XYZ file of C-alpha atoms in Angstrom:
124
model
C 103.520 104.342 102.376
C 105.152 100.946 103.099
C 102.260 98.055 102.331
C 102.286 95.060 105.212
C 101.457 92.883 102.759
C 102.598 91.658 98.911
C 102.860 88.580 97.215
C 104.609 86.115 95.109
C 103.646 86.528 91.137
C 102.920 82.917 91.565
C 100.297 83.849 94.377
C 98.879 86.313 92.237
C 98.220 83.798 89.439
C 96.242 81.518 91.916
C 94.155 84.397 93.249
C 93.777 85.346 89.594
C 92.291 81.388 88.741
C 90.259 81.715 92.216
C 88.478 84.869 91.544
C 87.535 83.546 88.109
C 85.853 80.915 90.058
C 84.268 81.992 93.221
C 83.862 86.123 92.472
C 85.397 88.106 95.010
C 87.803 86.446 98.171
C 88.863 87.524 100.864
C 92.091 85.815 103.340
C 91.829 85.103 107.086
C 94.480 84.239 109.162
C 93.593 83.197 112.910
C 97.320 82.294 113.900
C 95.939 79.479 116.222
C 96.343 75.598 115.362
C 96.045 73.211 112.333
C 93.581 75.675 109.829
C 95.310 78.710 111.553
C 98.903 78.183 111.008
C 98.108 79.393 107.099
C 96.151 81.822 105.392
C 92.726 80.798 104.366
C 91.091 82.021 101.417
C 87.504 82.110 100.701
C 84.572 83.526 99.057
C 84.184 87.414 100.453
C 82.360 87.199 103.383
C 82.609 83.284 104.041
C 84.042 83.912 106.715
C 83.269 86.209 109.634
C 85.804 88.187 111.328
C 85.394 89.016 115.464
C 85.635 92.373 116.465
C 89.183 93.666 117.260
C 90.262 91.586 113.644
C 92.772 93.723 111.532
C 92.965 94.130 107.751
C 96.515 94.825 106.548
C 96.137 95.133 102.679
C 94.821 93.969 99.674
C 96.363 91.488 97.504
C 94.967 91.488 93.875
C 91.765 94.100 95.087
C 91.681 90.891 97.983
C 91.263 91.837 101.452
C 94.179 90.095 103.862
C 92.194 89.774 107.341
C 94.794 88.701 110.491
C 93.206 87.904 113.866
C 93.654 90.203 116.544
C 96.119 88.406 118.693
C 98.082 87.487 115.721
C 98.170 91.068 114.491
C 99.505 92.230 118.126
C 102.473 89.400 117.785
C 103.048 90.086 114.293
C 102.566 94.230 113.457
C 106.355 94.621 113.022
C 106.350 91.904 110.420
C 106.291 92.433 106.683
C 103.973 89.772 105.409
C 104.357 87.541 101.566
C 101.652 85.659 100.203
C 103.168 82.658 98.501
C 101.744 79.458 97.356
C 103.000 75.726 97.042
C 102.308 72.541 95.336
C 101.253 70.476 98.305
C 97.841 70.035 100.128
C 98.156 71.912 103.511
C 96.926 71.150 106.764
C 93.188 71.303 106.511
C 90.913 71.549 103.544
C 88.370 74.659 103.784
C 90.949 77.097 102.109
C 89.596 77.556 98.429
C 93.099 76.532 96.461
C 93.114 72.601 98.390
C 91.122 71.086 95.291
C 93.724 72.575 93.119
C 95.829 70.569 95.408
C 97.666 73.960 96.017
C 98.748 75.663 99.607
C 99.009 79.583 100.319
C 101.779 80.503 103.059
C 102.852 83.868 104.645
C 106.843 84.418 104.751
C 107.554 87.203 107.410
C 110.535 89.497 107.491
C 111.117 92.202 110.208
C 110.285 95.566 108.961
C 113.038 98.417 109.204
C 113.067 101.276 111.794
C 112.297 103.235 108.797
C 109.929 101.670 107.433
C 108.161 101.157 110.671
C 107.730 105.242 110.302
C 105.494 105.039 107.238
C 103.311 101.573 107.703
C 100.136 102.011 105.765
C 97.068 102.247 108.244
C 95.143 99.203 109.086
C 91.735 98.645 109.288
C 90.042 96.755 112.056
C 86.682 95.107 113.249
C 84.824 97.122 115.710
């Protein structure tokens, strides 16, 4: 099975630092404005998901929540966790005091690889 999501080793080190500090995490991306044009991290269930919202993998045993809309524009797109040195647009993300940013880098999955996706999970 082909995951939808991975991420960067240097990713994995920040979730690594983060779970050492806040216990278990979860992502969210909404896909909308400002806070939604990156994935936010925060404590599991710190944030609530609507119904329809789509799990595409785990990162690190951390689940990687996309909202609804977002998953419908973006279910043919391989997704990569990475992280930068910068402070991103908001502040509720659990890496900004770290003065650290996660991003998603997309690439187009491949006809085959569109044949054997691993299965989502959604909100219902």
């Amino acid at each position: 099975m082909i995951k939808r999501i991975d991420a960067t080793e240097k990713a994995v080190e920040l979730i690594k630092v983060l779970k050492e500090k806040h216990g278990d995490l979860m992502f969210y991306q909404a896909g909308g404005c400002c806070e939604g044009t990156q994935p936010q991290c925060f404590e599991k269930g710190g944030y609530y998901q609507r119904t329809g919202d789509v799990c595409i993998g785990t990162v690190e045993d951390v689940e990687f929540w996309v909202d609804k809309d977002l998953f419908e524009y973006w279910k043919h797109a391989h997704f990569t966790l990475t992280v930068i040195d910068a402070f991103g647009v908001g502040g509720f993300s659990l890496e900004t005091p770290l003065k650290k940013t996660f991003q998603i880098e997309y690439r187009i999955f491949t006809p085959e690889e569109e044949m054997n996706l691993e299965p989502v999970t959604r909100i219902e």
